[in-house]
PDB file of C-alpha atoms in Angstrom:
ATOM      1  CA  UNK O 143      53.568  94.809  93.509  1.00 47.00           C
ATOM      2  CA  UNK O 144      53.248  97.081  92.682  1.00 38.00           C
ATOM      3  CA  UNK O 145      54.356  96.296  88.862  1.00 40.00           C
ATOM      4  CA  UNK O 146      52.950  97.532  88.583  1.00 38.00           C
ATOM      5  CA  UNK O 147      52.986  94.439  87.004  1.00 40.00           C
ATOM      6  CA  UNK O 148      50.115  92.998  89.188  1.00 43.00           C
ATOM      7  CA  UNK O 149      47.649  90.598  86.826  1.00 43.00           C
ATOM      8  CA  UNK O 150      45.667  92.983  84.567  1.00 51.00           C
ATOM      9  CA  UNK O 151      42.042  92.748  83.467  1.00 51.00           C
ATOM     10  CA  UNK O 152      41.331  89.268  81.611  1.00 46.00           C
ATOM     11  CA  UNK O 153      40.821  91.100  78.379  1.00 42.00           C
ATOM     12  CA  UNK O 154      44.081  92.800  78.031  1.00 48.00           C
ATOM     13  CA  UNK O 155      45.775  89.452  79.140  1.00 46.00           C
ATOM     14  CA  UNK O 156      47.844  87.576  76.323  1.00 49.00           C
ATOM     15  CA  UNK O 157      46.798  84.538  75.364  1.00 46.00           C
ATOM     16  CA  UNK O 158      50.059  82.421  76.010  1.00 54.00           C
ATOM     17  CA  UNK O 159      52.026  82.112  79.193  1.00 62.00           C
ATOM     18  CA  UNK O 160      55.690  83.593  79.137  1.00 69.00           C
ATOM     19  CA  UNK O 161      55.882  82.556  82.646  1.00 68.00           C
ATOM     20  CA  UNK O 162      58.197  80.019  84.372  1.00 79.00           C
ATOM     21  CA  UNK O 163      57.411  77.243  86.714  1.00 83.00           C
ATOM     22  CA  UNK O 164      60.661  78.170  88.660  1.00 88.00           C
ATOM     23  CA  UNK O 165      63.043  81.652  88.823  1.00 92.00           C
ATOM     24  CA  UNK O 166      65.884  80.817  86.039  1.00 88.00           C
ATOM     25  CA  UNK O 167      68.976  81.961  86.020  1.00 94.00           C
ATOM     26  CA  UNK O 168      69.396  85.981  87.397  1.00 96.00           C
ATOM     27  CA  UNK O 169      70.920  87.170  84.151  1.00 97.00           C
ATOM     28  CA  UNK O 170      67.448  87.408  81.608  1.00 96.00           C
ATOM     29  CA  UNK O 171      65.929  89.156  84.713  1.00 97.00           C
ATOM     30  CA  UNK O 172      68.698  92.165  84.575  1.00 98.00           C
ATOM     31  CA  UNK O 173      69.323  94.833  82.355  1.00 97.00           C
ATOM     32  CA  UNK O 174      72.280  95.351  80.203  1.00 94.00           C
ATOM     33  CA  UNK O 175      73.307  98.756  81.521  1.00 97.00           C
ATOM     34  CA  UNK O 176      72.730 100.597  84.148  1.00 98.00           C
ATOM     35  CA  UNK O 177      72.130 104.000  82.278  1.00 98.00           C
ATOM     36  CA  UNK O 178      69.095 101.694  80.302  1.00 98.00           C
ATOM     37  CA  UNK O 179      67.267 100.493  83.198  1.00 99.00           C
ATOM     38  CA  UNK O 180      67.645 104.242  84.847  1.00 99.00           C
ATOM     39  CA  UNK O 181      66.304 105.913  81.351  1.00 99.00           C
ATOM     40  CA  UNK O 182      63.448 102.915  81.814  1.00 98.00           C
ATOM     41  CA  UNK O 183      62.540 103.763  85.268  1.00 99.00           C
ATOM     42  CA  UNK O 184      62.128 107.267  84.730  1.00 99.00           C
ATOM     43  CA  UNK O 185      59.890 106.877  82.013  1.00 98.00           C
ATOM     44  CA  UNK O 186      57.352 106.003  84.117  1.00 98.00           C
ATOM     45  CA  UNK O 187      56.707 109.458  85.016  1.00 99.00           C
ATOM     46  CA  UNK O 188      56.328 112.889  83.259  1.00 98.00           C
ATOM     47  CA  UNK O 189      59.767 114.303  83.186  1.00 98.00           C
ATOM     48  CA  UNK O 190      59.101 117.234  85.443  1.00 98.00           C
ATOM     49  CA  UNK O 191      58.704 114.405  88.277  1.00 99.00           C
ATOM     50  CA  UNK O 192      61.412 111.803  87.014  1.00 99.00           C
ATOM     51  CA  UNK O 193      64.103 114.162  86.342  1.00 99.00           C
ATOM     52  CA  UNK O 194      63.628 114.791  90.454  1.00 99.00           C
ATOM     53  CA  UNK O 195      63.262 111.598  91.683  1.00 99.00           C
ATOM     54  CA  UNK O 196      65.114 109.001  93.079  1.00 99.00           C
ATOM     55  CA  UNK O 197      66.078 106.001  90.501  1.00 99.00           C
ATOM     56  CA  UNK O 198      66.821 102.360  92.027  1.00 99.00           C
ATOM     57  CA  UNK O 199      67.952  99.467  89.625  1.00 99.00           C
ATOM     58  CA  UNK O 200      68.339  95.826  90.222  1.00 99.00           C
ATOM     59  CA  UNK O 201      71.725  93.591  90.889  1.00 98.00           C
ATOM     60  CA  UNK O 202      72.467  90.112  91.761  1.00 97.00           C
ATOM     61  CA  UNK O 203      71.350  90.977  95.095  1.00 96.00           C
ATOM     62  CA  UNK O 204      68.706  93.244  94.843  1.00 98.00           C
ATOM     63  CA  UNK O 205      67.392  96.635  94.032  1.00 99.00           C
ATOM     64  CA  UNK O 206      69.951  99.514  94.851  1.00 99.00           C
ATOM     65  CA  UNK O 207      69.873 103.491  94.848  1.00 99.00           C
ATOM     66  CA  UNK O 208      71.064 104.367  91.373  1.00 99.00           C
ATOM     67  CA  UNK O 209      70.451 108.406  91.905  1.00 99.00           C
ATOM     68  CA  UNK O 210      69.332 110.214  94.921  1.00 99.00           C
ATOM     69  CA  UNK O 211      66.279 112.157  93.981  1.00 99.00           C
ATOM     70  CA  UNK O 212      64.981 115.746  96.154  1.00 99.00           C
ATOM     71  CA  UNK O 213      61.193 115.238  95.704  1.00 99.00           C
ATOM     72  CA  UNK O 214      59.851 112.162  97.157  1.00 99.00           C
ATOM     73  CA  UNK O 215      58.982 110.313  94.478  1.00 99.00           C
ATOM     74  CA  UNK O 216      60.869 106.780  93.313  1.00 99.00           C
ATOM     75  CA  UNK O 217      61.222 105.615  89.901  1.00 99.00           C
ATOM     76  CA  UNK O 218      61.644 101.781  89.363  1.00 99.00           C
ATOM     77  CA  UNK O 219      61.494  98.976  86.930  1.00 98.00           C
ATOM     78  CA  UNK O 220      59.711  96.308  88.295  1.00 97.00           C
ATOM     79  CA  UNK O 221      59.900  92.323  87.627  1.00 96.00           C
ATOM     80  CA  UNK O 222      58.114  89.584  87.993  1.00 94.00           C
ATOM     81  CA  UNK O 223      57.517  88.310  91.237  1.00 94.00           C
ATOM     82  CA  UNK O 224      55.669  91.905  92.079  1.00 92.00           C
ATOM     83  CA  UNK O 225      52.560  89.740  90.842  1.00 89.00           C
ATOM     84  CA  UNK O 226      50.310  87.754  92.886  1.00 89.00           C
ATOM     85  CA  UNK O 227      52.201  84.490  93.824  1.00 90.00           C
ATOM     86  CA  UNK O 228      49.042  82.718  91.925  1.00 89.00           C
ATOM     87  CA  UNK O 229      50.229  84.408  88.770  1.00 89.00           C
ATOM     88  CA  UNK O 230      51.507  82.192  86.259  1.00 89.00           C
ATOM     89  CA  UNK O 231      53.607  84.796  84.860  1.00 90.00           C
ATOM     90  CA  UNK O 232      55.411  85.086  88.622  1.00 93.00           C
ATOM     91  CA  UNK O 233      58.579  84.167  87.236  1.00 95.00           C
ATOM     92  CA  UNK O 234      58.392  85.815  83.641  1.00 93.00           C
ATOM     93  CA  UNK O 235      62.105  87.240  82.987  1.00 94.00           C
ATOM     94  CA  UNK O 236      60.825  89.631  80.223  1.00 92.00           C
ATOM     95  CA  UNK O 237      58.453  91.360  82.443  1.00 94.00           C
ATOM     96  CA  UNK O 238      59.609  95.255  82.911  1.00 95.00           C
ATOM     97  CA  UNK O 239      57.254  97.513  85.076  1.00 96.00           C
ATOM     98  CA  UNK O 240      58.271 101.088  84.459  1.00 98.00           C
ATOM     99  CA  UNK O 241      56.479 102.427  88.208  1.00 98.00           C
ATOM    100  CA  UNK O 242      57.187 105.591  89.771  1.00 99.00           C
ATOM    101  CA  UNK O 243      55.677 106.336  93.657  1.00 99.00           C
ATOM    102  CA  UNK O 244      54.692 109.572  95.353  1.00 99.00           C
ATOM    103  CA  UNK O 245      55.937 110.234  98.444  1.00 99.00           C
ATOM    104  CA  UNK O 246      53.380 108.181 100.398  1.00 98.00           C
ATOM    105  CA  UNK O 247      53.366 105.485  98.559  1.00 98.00           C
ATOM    106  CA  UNK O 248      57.364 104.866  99.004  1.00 98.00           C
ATOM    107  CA  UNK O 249      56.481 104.560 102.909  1.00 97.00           C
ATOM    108  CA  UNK O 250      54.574 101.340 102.446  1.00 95.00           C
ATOM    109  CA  UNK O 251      54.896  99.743  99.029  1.00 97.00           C
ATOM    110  CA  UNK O 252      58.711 100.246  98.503  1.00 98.00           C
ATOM    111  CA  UNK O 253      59.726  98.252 101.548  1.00 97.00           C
ATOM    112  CA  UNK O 254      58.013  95.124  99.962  1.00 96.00           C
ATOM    113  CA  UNK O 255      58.966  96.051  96.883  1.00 97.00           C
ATOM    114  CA  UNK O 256      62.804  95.610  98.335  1.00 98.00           C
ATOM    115  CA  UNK O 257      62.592  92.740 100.037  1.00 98.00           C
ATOM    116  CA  UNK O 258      60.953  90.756  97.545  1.00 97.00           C
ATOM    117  CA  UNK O 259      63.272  91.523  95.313  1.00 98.00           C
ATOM    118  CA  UNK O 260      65.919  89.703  97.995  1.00 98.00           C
ATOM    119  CA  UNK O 261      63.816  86.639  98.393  1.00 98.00           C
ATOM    120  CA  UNK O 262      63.091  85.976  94.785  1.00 98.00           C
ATOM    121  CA  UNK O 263      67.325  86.764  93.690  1.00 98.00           C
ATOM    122  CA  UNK O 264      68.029  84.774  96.695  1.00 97.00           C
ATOM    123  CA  UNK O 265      66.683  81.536  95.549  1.00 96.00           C
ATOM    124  CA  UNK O 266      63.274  81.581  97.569  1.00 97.00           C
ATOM    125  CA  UNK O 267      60.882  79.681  95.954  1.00 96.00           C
ATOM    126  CA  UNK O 268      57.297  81.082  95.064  1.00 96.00           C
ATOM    127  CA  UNK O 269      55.992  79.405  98.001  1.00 96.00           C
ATOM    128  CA  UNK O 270      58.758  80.436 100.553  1.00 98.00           C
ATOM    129  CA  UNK O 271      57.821  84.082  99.506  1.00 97.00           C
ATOM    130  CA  UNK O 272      54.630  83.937 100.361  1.00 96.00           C
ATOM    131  CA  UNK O 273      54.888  82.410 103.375  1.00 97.00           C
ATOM    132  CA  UNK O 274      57.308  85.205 104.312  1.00 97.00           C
ATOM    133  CA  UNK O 275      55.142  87.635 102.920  1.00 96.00           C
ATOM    134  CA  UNK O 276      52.260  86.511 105.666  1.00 95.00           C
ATOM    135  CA  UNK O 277      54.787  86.688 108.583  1.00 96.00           C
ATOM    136  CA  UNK O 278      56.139  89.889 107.457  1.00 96.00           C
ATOM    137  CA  UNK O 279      52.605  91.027 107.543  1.00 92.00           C
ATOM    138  CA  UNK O 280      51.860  89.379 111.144  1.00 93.00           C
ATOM    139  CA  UNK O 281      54.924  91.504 112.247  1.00 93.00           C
ATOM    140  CA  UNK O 282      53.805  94.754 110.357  1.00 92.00           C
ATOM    141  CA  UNK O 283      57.013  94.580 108.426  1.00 94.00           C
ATOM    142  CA  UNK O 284      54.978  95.079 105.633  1.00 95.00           C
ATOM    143  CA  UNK O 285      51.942  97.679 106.075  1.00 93.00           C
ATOM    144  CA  UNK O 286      48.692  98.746 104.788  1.00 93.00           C
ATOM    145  CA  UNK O 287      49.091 101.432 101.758  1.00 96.00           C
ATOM    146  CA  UNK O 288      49.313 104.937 103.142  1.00 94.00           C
ATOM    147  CA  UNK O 289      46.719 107.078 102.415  1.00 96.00           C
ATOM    148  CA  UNK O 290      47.369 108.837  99.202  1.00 97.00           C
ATOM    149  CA  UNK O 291      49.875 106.362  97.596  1.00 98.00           C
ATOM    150  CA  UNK O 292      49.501 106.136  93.815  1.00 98.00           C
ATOM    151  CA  UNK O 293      52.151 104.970  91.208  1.00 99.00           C
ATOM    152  CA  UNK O 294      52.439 106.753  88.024  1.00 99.00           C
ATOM    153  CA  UNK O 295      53.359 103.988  85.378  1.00 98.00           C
ATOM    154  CA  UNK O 296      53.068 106.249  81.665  1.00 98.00           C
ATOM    155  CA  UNK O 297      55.738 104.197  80.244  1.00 97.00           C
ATOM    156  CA  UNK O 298      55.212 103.501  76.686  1.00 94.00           C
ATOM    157  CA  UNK O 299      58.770 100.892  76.708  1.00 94.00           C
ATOM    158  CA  UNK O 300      57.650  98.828  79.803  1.00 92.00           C
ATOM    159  CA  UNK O 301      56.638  95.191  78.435  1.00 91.00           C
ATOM    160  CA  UNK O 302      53.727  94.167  81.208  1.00 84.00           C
ATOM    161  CA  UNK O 303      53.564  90.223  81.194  1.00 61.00           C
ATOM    162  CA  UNK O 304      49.682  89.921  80.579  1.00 58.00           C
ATOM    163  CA  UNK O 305      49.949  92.383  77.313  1.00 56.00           C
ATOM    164  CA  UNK O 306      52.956  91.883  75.785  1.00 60.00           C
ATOM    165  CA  UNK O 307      53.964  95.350  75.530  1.00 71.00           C
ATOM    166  CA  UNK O 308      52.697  98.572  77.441  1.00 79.00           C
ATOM    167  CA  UNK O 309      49.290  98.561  77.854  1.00 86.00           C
ATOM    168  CA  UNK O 310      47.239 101.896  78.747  1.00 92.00           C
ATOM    169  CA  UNK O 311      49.227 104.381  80.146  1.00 95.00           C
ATOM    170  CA  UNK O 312      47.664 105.378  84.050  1.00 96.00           C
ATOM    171  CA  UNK O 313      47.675 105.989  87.367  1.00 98.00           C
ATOM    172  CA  UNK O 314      47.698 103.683  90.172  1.00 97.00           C
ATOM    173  CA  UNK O 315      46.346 103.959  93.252  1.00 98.00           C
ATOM    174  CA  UNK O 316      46.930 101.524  96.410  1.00 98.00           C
ATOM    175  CA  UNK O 317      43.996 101.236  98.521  1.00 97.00           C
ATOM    176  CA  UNK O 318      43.583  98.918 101.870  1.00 95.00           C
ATOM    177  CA  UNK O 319      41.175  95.581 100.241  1.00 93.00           C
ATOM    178  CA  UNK O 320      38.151  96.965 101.978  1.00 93.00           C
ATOM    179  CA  UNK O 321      37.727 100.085 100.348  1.00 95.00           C
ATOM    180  CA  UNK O 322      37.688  98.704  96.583  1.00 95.00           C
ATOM    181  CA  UNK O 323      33.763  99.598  96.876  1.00 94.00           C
ATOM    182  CA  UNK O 324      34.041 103.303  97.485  1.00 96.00           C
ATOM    183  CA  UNK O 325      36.368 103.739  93.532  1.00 97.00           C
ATOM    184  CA  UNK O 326      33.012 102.303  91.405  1.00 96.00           C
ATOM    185  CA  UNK O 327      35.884  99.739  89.846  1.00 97.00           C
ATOM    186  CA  UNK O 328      35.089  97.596  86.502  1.00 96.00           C
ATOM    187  CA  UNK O 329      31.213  99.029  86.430  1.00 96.00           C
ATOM    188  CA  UNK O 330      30.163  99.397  82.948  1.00 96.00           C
ATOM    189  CA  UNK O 331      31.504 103.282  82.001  1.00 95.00           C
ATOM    190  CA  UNK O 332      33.630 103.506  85.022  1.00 96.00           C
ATOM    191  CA  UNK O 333      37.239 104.757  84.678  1.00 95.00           C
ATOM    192  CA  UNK O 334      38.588 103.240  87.168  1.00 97.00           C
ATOM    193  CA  UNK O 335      39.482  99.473  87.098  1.00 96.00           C
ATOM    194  CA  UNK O 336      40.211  97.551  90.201  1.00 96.00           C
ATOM    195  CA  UNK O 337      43.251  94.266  90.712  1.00 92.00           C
ATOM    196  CA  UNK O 338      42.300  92.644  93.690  1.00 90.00           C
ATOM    197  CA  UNK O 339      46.097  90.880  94.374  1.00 86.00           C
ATOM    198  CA  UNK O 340      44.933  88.867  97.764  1.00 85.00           C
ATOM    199  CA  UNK O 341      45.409  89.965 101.382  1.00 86.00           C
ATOM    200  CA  UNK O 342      49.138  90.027 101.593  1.00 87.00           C
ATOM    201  CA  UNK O 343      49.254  93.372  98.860  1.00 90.00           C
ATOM    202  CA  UNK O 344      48.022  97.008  98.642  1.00 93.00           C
ATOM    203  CA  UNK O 345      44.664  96.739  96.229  1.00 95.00           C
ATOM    204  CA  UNK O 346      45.158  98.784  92.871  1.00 96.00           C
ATOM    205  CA  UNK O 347      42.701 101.034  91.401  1.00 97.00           C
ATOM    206  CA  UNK O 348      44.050 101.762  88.184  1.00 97.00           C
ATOM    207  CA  UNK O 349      42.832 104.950  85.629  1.00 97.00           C
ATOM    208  CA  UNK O 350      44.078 104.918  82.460  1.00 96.00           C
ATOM    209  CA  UNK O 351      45.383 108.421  81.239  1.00 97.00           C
ATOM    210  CA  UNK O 352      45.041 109.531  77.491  1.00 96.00           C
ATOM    211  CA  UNK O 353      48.802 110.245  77.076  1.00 97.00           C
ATOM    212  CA  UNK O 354      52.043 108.589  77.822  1.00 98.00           C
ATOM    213  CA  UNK O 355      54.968 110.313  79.819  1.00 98.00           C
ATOM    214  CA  UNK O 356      56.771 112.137  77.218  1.00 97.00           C
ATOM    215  CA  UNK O 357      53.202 113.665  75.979  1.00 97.00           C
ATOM    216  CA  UNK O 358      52.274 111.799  73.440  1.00 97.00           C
ATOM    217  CA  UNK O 359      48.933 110.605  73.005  1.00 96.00           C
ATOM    218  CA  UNK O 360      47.877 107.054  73.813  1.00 93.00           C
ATOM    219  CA  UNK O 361      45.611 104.438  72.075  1.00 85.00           C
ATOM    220  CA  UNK O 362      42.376 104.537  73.125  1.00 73.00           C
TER     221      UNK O 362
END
């Protein structure tokens, strides 16, 4: 959904489509180690909160616990199909999403997070997740965000679909749709910029930050 690889801001979109009309084979969607995709993951966050924090990765069959973490906080490389199901970059295989959620935030947004990760690995097609997203909503399966939940993705190695590479290094914050009004999003000075993914999703505010995880500064 996160991704964390939600559709970003028109401008810092590419201009071509990576995207495919159908999930390909699981292979280009998996890393080649599972020491890679852990070092990934954790470079979402600043290391005195990664170090800490649980670590999944993905198989065949979905995302599994890689370490056990003692904070709270869950590091993760997302894919794909975390975008809206409108997204033409749904399927992308290249897309990694470096995300790692506070402790509120793994309440409500890791649960989808897992199960899409079954439906799209299981075959389900774009359509078929989205109608399973609305009954798993219907059934509170899937909940509002919890109040507080924000994502720290400060990865400068994540490849986000829409920029072909990084982007800005921030924070994200998931929000219930109706309160988008009450962050000032994409108003002309305003820090914060909101991704409106549709009803089924947690709204992101997202803040860019002026450094990456490991301290280094960021473009501006």
């Amino acid at each position: 959904m996160l991704l964390a690889t939600a559709a970003l801001p028109a401008m810092v979109r590419a201009a071509t489509s990576e995207g495919l009309p159908t999930r390909g084979p699981i292979a280009p969607y998996l890393m080649p180690s599972r020491r890679a995709e852990i070092a990934l993951a954790r470079s979402a966050a600043p290391p005195s909160i990664a170090a800490h924090a649980t670590v999944l990765v993905l198989t065949r069959r979905g995302f599994v616990t890689a370490v056990k973490g003692t904070n709270g906080f869950v590091c993760v490389v997302e894919r794909s199909w975390t975008a809206p199901f409108n997204d033409t970059e749904f399927w992308n295989p290249k897309e990694r999403g470096p995300d790692c959620y506070n402790p509120p935030a793994t309440r409500t947004e890791i649960p989808q997070l897992l199960q899409e990760a079954k439906w799209a690995l299981g075959g389900l097609t774009r359509q078929q997740m989205e109608e399973r997203t609305k009954l798993a909503f219907a059934d509170r399966m899937f909940k509002p965000p919890y109040p507080g939940a924000f994502g720290f993705m400060l990865s400068k190695m994540g490849y986000l679909n829409h920029a072909h590479g990084p982007w800005y290094p921030h924070i994200m914050f998931f929000i219930p749709r109706d309160q988008i009004g009450n962050w000032a999003p994409n108003l002309k000075n305003s820090p914060t910029i909101a991704v409106d993914r549709g009803p089924y999703f947690s709204t992101l505010i997202m803040v860019p930050v002026p450094a990456w995880s490991d301290g280094s500064p960021a473009p501006h």
